[in-house]
Amino acid sequence: MPHYDVVILGAGAAGMMAAIEAGRRGRSVLVVDHARYAGEKIRISGGGRCNFTNINATTDKGRDRFLSANPRFALSALSRYTPDMFIALVREHGIAFHEKTLGQLFCDGPATQINTMLLGEMRKAGVTLVLETSVESVSRDESGFAVQLSTASITCDSLVVATGGKSIPKMGATGLGYQLATQFGLRLTETRPALVPLTFETGALEKLRDLSGIATDAIVRHGRTAFEEALLFTHRGLSGPAILQISSYWREGDAIAIDLLPHQDAGEVLRAARQATPKLQVQTVLGNVLPRKLAQLLGDELGMTGMIGDFSDKKLALVEARLKAWTLKPVGSEGYRTAEVTLGGVDTRDLDAKTMTARDVPGLFFIGEVVDVTGWLGGYNFQWAWVFAEDKSLAATLSGPIEAWMQG
């Protein structure tokens, strides 16, 4: 029966990075994934350009952009592996990149360059990669772990679960990581789709039907949380970066408020139009600052017609309120089918923040998306995955046999 120092379940971003570091430290490493290719989420990310990190991810402000039942849990790992460290690896491989907006870094070329880089580093580190192979069972005794694969039985000293979450099941996402956590007595926090488009009931969709495909800049709010980015109307509801961001905070039954004129005084815009162009219809005035079909819908919703010169201050105030806080109530989201990440996961109370090992199960690690740490849109989740590349505490732990934990 083949034996490895380290077996990593999952050939995604976190799994490959952990494998590279463990291999560099002389460990015998096997990475197992049921998918046909490694790094499938990397390949499709960023519209095929891979938003591989965010330069703000490990700044003081950036550290608040990771959601968790224990928001401080990720700080230790994030402080040890910064975006600059991953950028240095990207540059070493000659991959050209650019900053798009808000600190987001994208490849100039295809996202597959990142996969090629990681696979090359794994080969250099002597890592063995096995694809199209499923995990049938895992057990543990004093000598380590026994893993029954669909193709063979193997054993290992350390088992790293990097299986990701439930998002995008058509790409092979499963709940294996959560099942293993439960098997070994670790708690789970509630899981739900995040960074996902929001949907509306049939009546609301009928009103919004003509807006499908229209995008506009907006500030989208849920409670005290707000995101200023693009908003996109779809045939199911709302999408775009601002909506994906707010979806991580939104809950069923809640409303969202949309400011359609970010950083503009809507009242001033309307009063100026009343003075300068009093014979224009209100929808026409709105169409000068918003997409025409959206302007028409807002005018229809308010039930206001006529020339803006005839509008009283009170009527203008109603239009202003709609422009600055258009309130909509989604009924759901598109679910894991299109969600970029899974919110929630393995409870961080059961993991050591420095090593990511299960507190009560020596040699068992959970890393990446399977853990209850979820970043904002814009490269934050990849940075959470990359931290295991040179996480010295994790790597040092992976460098010794299971007895090291028994004695610790």
CSV table of C-alpha atoms in Angstrom, one decimal:
chain,number,residue,atom,x,y,z
A,1,MET,CA,0.0,0.0,0.0
A,2,PRO,CA,1.6,3.3,-1.1
A,3,HIS,CA,2.5,5.7,1.8
A,4,TYR,CA,3.0,9.5,1.6
A,5,ASP,CA,4.0,12.0,4.1
A,6,VAL,CA,1.2,14.3,3.0
A,7,VAL,CA,-2.0,13.6,1.0
A,8,ILE,CA,-3.9,16.6,-0.2
A,9,LEU,CA,-7.6,16.2,-1.2
A,10,GLY,CA,-8.3,18.8,-3.8
A,11,ALA,CA,-6.3,20.2,-6.7
A,12,GLY,CA,-7.6,23.8,-6.5
A,13,ALA,CA,-5.7,26.9,-5.6
A,14,ALA,CA,-5.2,26.1,-1.9
A,15,GLY,CA,-4.4,22.5,-2.4
A,16,MET,CA,-1.8,23.1,-5.1
A,17,MET,CA,-0.1,25.9,-3.1
A,18,ALA,CA,0.1,23.7,0.0
A,19,ALA,CA,1.5,20.9,-2.1
A,20,ILE,CA,4.2,23.1,-3.5
A,21,GLU,CA,5.5,24.2,-0.1
A,22,ALA,CA,5.3,20.7,1.4
A,23,GLY,CA,7.1,19.3,-1.6
A,24,ARG,CA,9.8,22.0,-1.4
A,25,ARG,CA,10.4,20.9,2.2
A,26,GLY,CA,11.2,17.3,1.2
A,27,ARG,CA,7.9,15.7,1.9
A,28,SER,CA,6.5,13.0,-0.3
A,29,VAL,CA,3.2,14.6,-1.4
A,30,LEU,CA,0.2,13.2,-3.3
A,31,VAL,CA,-2.6,15.5,-4.5
A,32,VAL,CA,-5.9,13.8,-5.4
A,33,ASP,CA,-8.9,15.3,-7.3
A,34,HIS,CA,-11.9,13.8,-9.0
A,35,ALA,CA,-11.9,16.5,-11.7
A,36,ARG,CA,-10.4,15.9,-15.1
A,37,TYR,CA,-8.2,19.0,-14.8
A,38,ALA,CA,-6.5,20.7,-11.9
A,39,GLY,CA,-7.5,24.3,-11.0
A,40,GLU,CA,-10.8,24.4,-12.8
A,41,LYS,CA,-12.0,27.5,-10.9
A,42,ILE,CA,-8.8,29.3,-11.6
A,43,ARG,CA,-9.3,28.6,-15.3
A,44,ILE,CA,-12.7,30.3,-15.4
A,45,SER,CA,-12.1,33.1,-12.9
A,46,GLY,CA,-12.0,36.7,-13.8
A,47,GLY,CA,-13.7,36.2,-17.1
A,48,GLY,CA,-10.9,33.8,-18.1
A,49,ARG,CA,-8.2,36.3,-17.0
A,50,CYS,CA,-7.9,35.2,-13.4
A,51,ASN,CA,-8.2,38.0,-10.8
A,52,PHE,CA,-5.4,36.2,-8.9
A,53,THR,CA,-5.1,38.6,-5.9
A,54,ASN,CA,-5.9,42.0,-4.6
A,55,ILE,CA,-3.1,44.4,-3.5
A,56,ASN,CA,-5.3,45.5,-0.5
A,57,ALA,CA,-6.0,41.9,0.8
A,58,THR,CA,-3.5,42.1,3.7
A,59,THR,CA,-3.7,45.8,4.5
A,60,ASP,CA,-5.6,46.8,7.7
A,61,LYS,CA,-8.6,47.7,5.6
A,62,GLY,CA,-8.4,44.5,3.5
A,63,ARG,CA,-8.4,42.3,6.5
A,64,ASP,CA,-12.0,43.4,7.2
A,65,ARG,CA,-13.0,42.1,3.8
A,66,PHE,CA,-13.1,38.4,4.9
A,67,LEU,CA,-16.4,37.2,6.3
A,68,SER,CA,-16.4,34.6,9.1
A,69,ALA,CA,-18.1,33.8,12.3
A,70,ASN,CA,-14.7,34.7,13.7
A,71,PRO,CA,-13.4,37.5,11.4
A,72,ARG,CA,-10.0,37.7,13.1
A,73,PHE,CA,-9.2,34.0,12.4
A,74,ALA,CA,-7.7,34.7,9.0
A,75,LEU,CA,-5.4,37.5,10.1
A,76,SER,CA,-2.6,35.2,11.2
A,77,ALA,CA,-2.2,33.5,7.8
A,78,LEU,CA,-2.9,36.6,5.8
A,79,SER,CA,-0.1,38.5,7.6
A,80,ARG,CA,2.4,35.8,6.8
A,81,TYR,CA,1.8,35.6,3.1
A,82,THR,CA,1.0,38.9,1.4
A,83,PRO,CA,0.0,39.7,-2.2
A,84,ASP,CA,3.5,40.8,-3.0
A,85,MET,CA,4.8,37.3,-2.4
A,86,PHE,CA,2.4,35.8,-4.9
A,87,ILE,CA,3.0,38.6,-7.3
A,88,ALA,CA,6.8,37.8,-7.1
A,89,LEU,CA,6.0,34.2,-8.2
A,90,VAL,CA,3.8,35.4,-11.1
A,91,ARG,CA,6.6,37.7,-12.3
A,92,GLU,CA,9.2,34.9,-11.9
A,93,HIS,CA,7.2,33.0,-14.4
A,94,GLY,CA,7.0,35.9,-16.8
A,95,ILE,CA,3.2,36.3,-16.6
A,96,ALA,CA,2.1,39.8,-17.6
A,97,PHE,CA,-0.7,41.3,-15.5
A,98,HIS,CA,-2.5,44.6,-14.8
A,99,GLU,CA,-4.5,46.3,-12.1
A,100,LYS,CA,-8.0,46.7,-13.1
A,101,THR,CA,-10.0,48.5,-10.4
A,102,LEU,CA,-10.0,48.6,-6.6
A,103,GLY,CA,-6.6,46.8,-6.3
A,104,GLN,CA,-7.7,43.8,-8.4
A,105,LEU,CA,-4.9,42.2,-10.4
A,106,PHE,CA,-5.7,40.2,-13.6
A,107,CYS,CA,-3.5,38.3,-16.1
A,108,ASP,CA,-3.1,40.1,-19.4
A,109,GLY,CA,-3.4,36.7,-21.0
A,110,PRO,CA,-5.5,33.6,-20.2
A,111,ALA,CA,-6.0,32.4,-16.7
A,112,THR,CA,-4.5,29.1,-17.7
A,113,GLN,CA,-1.1,30.7,-17.2
A,114,ILE,CA,-1.7,30.6,-13.5
A,115,ASN,CA,-2.5,26.9,-13.7
A,116,THR,CA,0.5,26.2,-15.8
A,117,MET,CA,2.7,28.0,-13.2
A,118,LEU,CA,1.3,26.1,-10.3
A,119,LEU,CA,1.5,22.7,-12.0
A,120,GLY,CA,5.1,23.5,-13.0
A,121,GLU,CA,6.0,24.4,-9.4
A,122,MET,CA,4.4,21.2,-8.2
A,123,ARG,CA,6.5,19.2,-10.7
A,124,LYS,CA,9.7,20.9,-9.5
A,125,ALA,CA,8.8,20.1,-5.9
A,126,GLY,CA,8.3,16.4,-6.7
A,127,VAL,CA,4.5,16.4,-6.0
A,128,THR,CA,2.5,13.6,-7.4
A,129,LEU,CA,-0.9,14.7,-8.9
A,130,VAL,CA,-3.7,12.2,-9.6
A,131,LEU,CA,-6.9,13.3,-11.3
A,132,GLU,CA,-10.2,11.7,-12.2
A,133,THR,CA,-9.9,9.8,-8.9
A,134,SER,CA,-12.6,10.0,-6.2
A,135,VAL,CA,-12.2,9.5,-2.4
A,136,GLU,CA,-14.4,6.7,-1.2
A,137,SER,CA,-13.4,6.7,2.5
A,138,VAL,CA,-11.0,8.1,5.1
A,139,SER,CA,-10.0,6.5,8.4
A,140,ARG,CA,-7.4,7.3,11.0
A,141,ASP,CA,-5.4,5.4,13.7
A,142,GLU,CA,-2.3,6.1,15.7
A,143,SER,CA,-0.1,5.5,12.7
A,144,GLY,CA,-1.8,8.1,10.5
A,145,PHE,CA,-4.6,8.1,7.9
A,146,ALA,CA,-5.8,5.5,5.5
A,147,VAL,CA,-7.5,6.8,2.3
A,148,GLN,CA,-9.5,4.5,0.0
A,149,LEU,CA,-9.5,6.0,-3.5
A,150,SER,CA,-11.5,4.8,-6.5
A,151,THR,CA,-8.2,3.5,-7.9
A,152,ALA,CA,-6.1,2.4,-4.9
A,153,SER,CA,-5.7,2.3,-1.1
A,154,ILE,CA,-3.0,4.7,0.3
A,155,THR,CA,-1.8,5.8,3.7
A,156,CYS,CA,-0.3,9.1,4.9
A,157,ASP,CA,1.0,10.9,8.0
A,158,SER,CA,-0.9,14.1,7.2
A,159,LEU,CA,-4.2,14.7,5.5
A,160,VAL,CA,-5.0,18.1,4.1
A,161,VAL,CA,-8.6,18.8,3.0
A,162,ALA,CA,-8.7,21.4,0.3
A,163,THR,CA,-11.8,20.3,-1.4
A,164,GLY,CA,-13.5,23.7,-1.7
A,165,GLY,CA,-17.2,24.5,-1.1
A,166,LYS,CA,-20.4,23.7,-2.9
A,167,SER,CA,-20.3,26.5,-5.5
A,168,ILE,CA,-20.6,25.6,-9.2
A,169,PRO,CA,-21.4,21.9,-8.9
A,170,LYS,CA,-21.2,21.5,-12.7
A,171,MET,CA,-17.5,21.9,-12.3
A,172,GLY,CA,-17.4,19.1,-9.7
A,173,ALA,CA,-18.0,20.9,-6.4
A,174,THR,CA,-19.1,18.5,-3.7
A,175,GLY,CA,-19.7,18.5,0.0
A,176,LEU,CA,-16.8,16.1,0.7
A,177,GLY,CA,-14.9,18.5,2.9
A,178,TYR,CA,-17.9,19.1,5.1
A,179,GLN,CA,-18.5,15.3,5.3
A,180,LEU,CA,-15.0,14.7,6.5
A,181,ALA,CA,-15.1,17.5,9.0
A,182,THR,CA,-18.3,16.0,10.5
A,183,GLN,CA,-16.8,12.5,10.5
A,184,PHE,CA,-13.8,13.7,12.6
A,185,GLY,CA,-16.0,15.7,15.0
A,186,LEU,CA,-15.4,19.2,13.7
A,187,ARG,CA,-18.3,21.7,13.8
A,188,LEU,CA,-19.7,23.4,10.7
A,189,THR,CA,-21.2,26.9,10.4
A,190,GLU,CA,-24.2,27.5,8.1
A,191,THR,CA,-23.2,27.3,4.4
A,192,ARG,CA,-24.9,29.3,1.6
A,193,PRO,CA,-24.1,30.7,-1.8
A,194,ALA,CA,-22.1,33.9,-1.9
A,195,LEU,CA,-21.0,36.3,-4.6
A,196,VAL,CA,-24.1,35.3,-6.5
A,197,PRO,CA,-26.8,37.0,-8.5
A,198,LEU,CA,-30.1,37.8,-6.8
A,199,THR,CA,-33.5,36.8,-8.2
A,200,PHE,CA,-37.0,38.2,-8.0
A,201,GLU,CA,-40.5,36.9,-8.1
A,202,THR,CA,-42.5,36.8,-11.3
A,203,GLY,CA,-44.4,40.0,-10.8
A,204,ALA,CA,-41.2,42.0,-10.2
A,205,LEU,CA,-39.4,40.3,-13.1
A,206,GLU,CA,-42.2,41.3,-15.4
A,207,LYS,CA,-41.6,45.0,-14.5
A,208,LEU,CA,-37.9,44.6,-14.9
A,209,ARG,CA,-38.1,42.5,-18.1
A,210,ASP,CA,-37.1,45.3,-20.5
A,211,LEU,CA,-34.0,46.2,-18.5
A,212,SER,CA,-32.3,42.8,-19.0
A,213,GLY,CA,-28.8,43.4,-20.2
A,214,ILE,CA,-28.6,47.0,-19.0
A,215,ALA,CA,-25.7,48.0,-16.7
A,216,THR,CA,-25.2,51.1,-14.6
A,217,ASP,CA,-23.0,52.3,-11.8
A,218,ALA,CA,-24.7,52.2,-8.4
A,219,ILE,CA,-24.2,52.0,-4.7
A,220,VAL,CA,-26.1,48.9,-3.3
A,221,ARG,CA,-26.9,48.8,0.4
A,222,HIS,CA,-28.0,46.2,2.8
A,223,GLY,CA,-28.2,47.6,6.3
A,224,ARG,CA,-24.9,49.4,7.0
A,225,THR,CA,-23.0,47.6,4.3
A,226,ALA,CA,-22.7,49.2,0.9
A,227,PHE,CA,-20.8,48.5,-2.3
A,228,GLU,CA,-20.2,51.0,-5.2
A,229,GLU,CA,-19.7,49.1,-8.4
A,230,ALA,CA,-21.6,48.2,-11.6
A,231,LEU,CA,-25.1,46.8,-11.4
A,232,LEU,CA,-26.5,44.6,-14.1
A,233,PHE,CA,-30.1,43.7,-14.8
A,234,THR,CA,-30.7,40.1,-16.0
A,235,HIS,CA,-33.7,38.1,-17.0
A,236,ARG,CA,-33.7,36.5,-13.5
A,237,GLY,CA,-33.0,39.7,-11.4
A,238,LEU,CA,-29.8,41.6,-10.6
A,239,SER,CA,-26.2,40.8,-11.0
A,240,GLY,CA,-22.9,42.7,-11.5
A,241,PRO,CA,-20.1,43.3,-9.0
A,242,ALA,CA,-22.2,45.5,-6.6
A,243,ILE,CA,-24.9,42.8,-6.4
A,244,LEU,CA,-22.4,39.9,-6.1
A,245,GLN,CA,-20.8,41.7,-3.2
A,246,ILE,CA,-24.0,42.5,-1.3
A,247,SER,CA,-25.2,38.9,-1.8
A,248,SER,CA,-22.7,37.8,0.9
A,249,TYR,CA,-24.6,39.9,3.4
A,250,TRP,CA,-28.1,39.7,2.1
A,251,ARG,CA,-30.6,37.2,3.6
A,252,GLU,CA,-34.0,36.0,2.3
A,253,GLY,CA,-36.7,38.4,3.2
A,254,ASP,CA,-34.4,41.4,3.3
A,255,ALA,CA,-34.6,44.4,1.0
A,256,ILE,CA,-31.7,46.1,-0.7
A,257,ALA,CA,-31.5,49.9,-1.4
A,258,ILE,CA,-29.9,51.2,-4.6
A,259,ASP,CA,-28.4,54.6,-5.1
A,260,LEU,CA,-28.6,55.1,-8.9
A,261,LEU,CA,-26.7,58.4,-8.8
A,262,PRO,CA,-23.6,57.8,-6.7
A,263,HIS,CA,-21.9,61.0,-5.4
A,264,GLN,CA,-24.5,63.2,-7.1
A,265,ASP,CA,-27.0,65.4,-5.5
A,266,ALA,CA,-30.2,64.1,-7.2
A,267,GLY,CA,-32.3,67.0,-5.9
A,268,GLU,CA,-29.9,69.5,-7.4
A,269,VAL,CA,-29.9,67.7,-10.7
A,270,LEU,CA,-33.7,67.8,-10.8
A,271,ARG,CA,-34.0,71.4,-9.7
A,272,ALA,CA,-31.5,72.5,-12.3
A,273,ALA,CA,-33.4,70.6,-15.0
A,274,ARG,CA,-36.7,72.2,-13.9
A,275,GLN,CA,-35.0,75.6,-14.3
A,276,ALA,CA,-33.1,75.0,-17.5
A,277,THR,CA,-35.4,72.7,-19.4
A,278,PRO,CA,-38.9,73.1,-17.9
A,279,LYS,CA,-40.7,71.6,-20.9
A,280,LEU,CA,-39.0,68.2,-20.8
A,281,GLN,CA,-40.9,65.2,-19.5
A,282,VAL,CA,-39.5,63.8,-16.2
A,283,GLN,CA,-38.6,60.5,-17.9
A,284,THR,CA,-36.5,62.4,-20.4
A,285,VAL,CA,-34.7,64.3,-17.7
A,286,LEU,CA,-34.0,61.0,-15.9
A,287,GLY,CA,-32.8,59.6,-19.2
A,288,ASN,CA,-30.1,62.2,-19.3
A,289,VAL,CA,-28.5,60.7,-16.2
A,290,LEU,CA,-29.6,57.1,-16.4
A,291,PRO,CA,-30.1,54.4,-19.1
A,292,ARG,CA,-33.2,55.4,-21.0
A,293,LYS,CA,-35.3,52.2,-20.2
A,294,LEU,CA,-34.4,52.5,-16.5
A,295,ALA,CA,-35.5,56.1,-16.5
A,296,GLN,CA,-38.8,55.1,-18.1
A,297,LEU,CA,-39.4,52.4,-15.5
A,298,LEU,CA,-38.7,54.7,-12.5
A,299,GLY,CA,-41.1,57.3,-13.9
A,300,ASP,CA,-43.7,54.7,-14.4
A,301,GLU,CA,-43.2,53.4,-10.9
A,302,LEU,CA,-43.7,56.8,-9.5
A,303,GLY,CA,-46.8,57.4,-11.6
A,304,MET,CA,-45.5,60.8,-12.5
A,305,THR,CA,-45.9,62.3,-16.0
A,306,GLY,CA,-45.8,65.7,-17.4
A,307,MET,CA,-43.2,68.4,-17.8
A,308,ILE,CA,-40.7,68.8,-15.1
A,309,GLY,CA,-41.3,72.5,-15.0
A,310,ASP,CA,-44.7,71.7,-13.5
A,311,PHE,CA,-43.3,69.6,-10.7
A,312,SER,CA,-43.5,71.0,-7.2
A,313,ASP,CA,-40.7,70.7,-4.7
A,314,LYS,CA,-42.6,67.9,-3.0
A,315,LYS,CA,-42.9,65.9,-6.2
A,316,LEU,CA,-39.2,66.4,-7.0
A,317,ALA,CA,-38.4,65.1,-3.5
A,318,LEU,CA,-40.2,61.9,-4.3
A,319,VAL,CA,-38.2,61.4,-7.5
A,320,GLU,CA,-35.0,62.2,-5.6
A,321,ALA,CA,-35.8,59.6,-3.0
A,322,ARG,CA,-36.3,57.0,-5.7
A,323,LEU,CA,-33.0,57.8,-7.4
A,324,LYS,CA,-31.0,57.7,-4.2
A,325,ALA,CA,-32.7,54.8,-2.4
A,326,TRP,CA,-34.6,52.6,-4.9
A,327,THR,CA,-35.8,49.7,-2.6
A,328,LEU,CA,-36.1,46.2,-4.0
A,329,LYS,CA,-36.8,42.9,-2.3
A,330,PRO,CA,-35.1,39.8,-3.9
A,331,VAL,CA,-36.7,36.5,-3.2
A,332,GLY,CA,-33.6,34.4,-3.6
A,333,SER,CA,-30.3,33.9,-5.4
A,334,GLU,CA,-29.2,31.8,-8.3
A,335,GLY,CA,-27.8,29.4,-5.8
A,336,TYR,CA,-24.6,27.3,-5.9
A,337,ARG,CA,-25.1,26.9,-9.7
A,338,THR,CA,-23.5,30.3,-10.3
A,339,ALA,CA,-22.1,31.3,-6.9
A,340,GLU,CA,-18.5,32.1,-7.0
A,341,VAL,CA,-17.9,30.9,-3.5
A,342,THR,CA,-19.5,29.2,-0.5
A,343,LEU,CA,-20.1,31.2,2.6
A,344,GLY,CA,-19.5,29.4,5.9
A,345,GLY,CA,-17.9,26.0,6.3
A,346,VAL,CA,-15.6,24.3,8.8
A,347,ASP,CA,-15.9,26.1,12.1
A,348,THR,CA,-12.7,28.0,12.8
A,349,ARG,CA,-13.1,27.3,16.6
A,350,ASP,CA,-12.0,23.8,15.8
A,351,LEU,CA,-8.9,24.8,13.8
A,352,ASP,CA,-5.6,26.2,15.0
A,353,ALA,CA,-5.2,29.6,13.4
A,354,LYS,CA,-1.4,29.3,12.9
A,355,THR,CA,-1.3,25.8,11.4
A,356,MET,CA,-4.9,25.1,10.2
A,357,THR,CA,-4.8,21.7,11.9
A,358,ALA,CA,-7.9,20.3,13.5
A,359,ARG,CA,-7.4,20.9,17.2
A,360,ASP,CA,-8.5,17.5,18.3
A,361,VAL,CA,-7.3,15.4,15.3
A,362,PRO,CA,-3.5,15.5,14.9
A,363,GLY,CA,-2.4,15.5,11.3
A,364,LEU,CA,-5.7,16.6,9.8
A,365,PHE,CA,-5.8,20.0,8.1
A,366,PHE,CA,-8.6,22.1,6.5
A,367,ILE,CA,-7.6,24.9,4.1
A,368,GLY,CA,-9.1,27.3,1.6
A,369,GLU,CA,-12.8,27.7,0.7
A,370,VAL,CA,-13.9,24.7,2.8
A,371,VAL,CA,-13.1,26.8,5.9
A,372,ASP,CA,-15.5,29.4,7.3
A,373,VAL,CA,-13.5,32.3,5.7
A,374,THR,CA,-15.0,34.0,2.7
A,375,GLY,CA,-13.5,37.1,1.0
A,376,TRP,CA,-15.0,39.9,-1.0
A,377,LEU,CA,-15.1,39.8,-4.8
A,378,GLY,CA,-11.9,41.0,-6.4
A,379,GLY,CA,-9.1,38.6,-5.7
A,380,TYR,CA,-9.6,38.2,-1.9
A,381,ASN,CA,-10.6,34.5,-2.0
A,382,PHE,CA,-7.6,33.6,-4.1
A,383,GLN,CA,-5.3,35.4,-1.7
A,384,TRP,CA,-6.9,33.3,1.1
A,385,ALA,CA,-5.9,30.2,-0.9
A,386,TRP,CA,-2.4,31.4,-1.7
A,387,VAL,CA,-1.5,32.0,2.0
A,388,PHE,CA,-0.7,28.3,2.2
A,389,ALA,CA,2.1,28.6,-0.3
A,390,GLU,CA,4.7,29.7,2.2
A,391,ASP,CA,2.8,29.5,5.5
A,392,LYS,CA,5.7,28.5,7.6
A,393,SER,CA,3.7,27.3,10.5
A,394,LEU,CA,1.6,25.0,8.3
A,395,ALA,CA,4.6,23.8,6.3
A,396,ALA,CA,6.7,23.2,9.4
A,397,THR,CA,3.9,21.1,10.8
A,398,LEU,CA,3.6,19.2,7.5
A,399,SER,CA,7.3,18.5,7.7
A,400,GLY,CA,7.2,16.1,10.6
A,401,PRO,CA,5.5,12.8,11.3
A,402,ILE,CA,2.3,12.4,13.2
A,403,GLU,CA,4.1,11.8,16.4
A,404,ALA,CA,5.0,15.5,16.4
A,405,TRP,CA,1.4,16.3,17.1
A,406,MET,CA,1.0,13.5,19.6
A,407,GLN,CA,3.9,15.0,21.6
A,408,GLY,CA,2.7,18.6,21.2
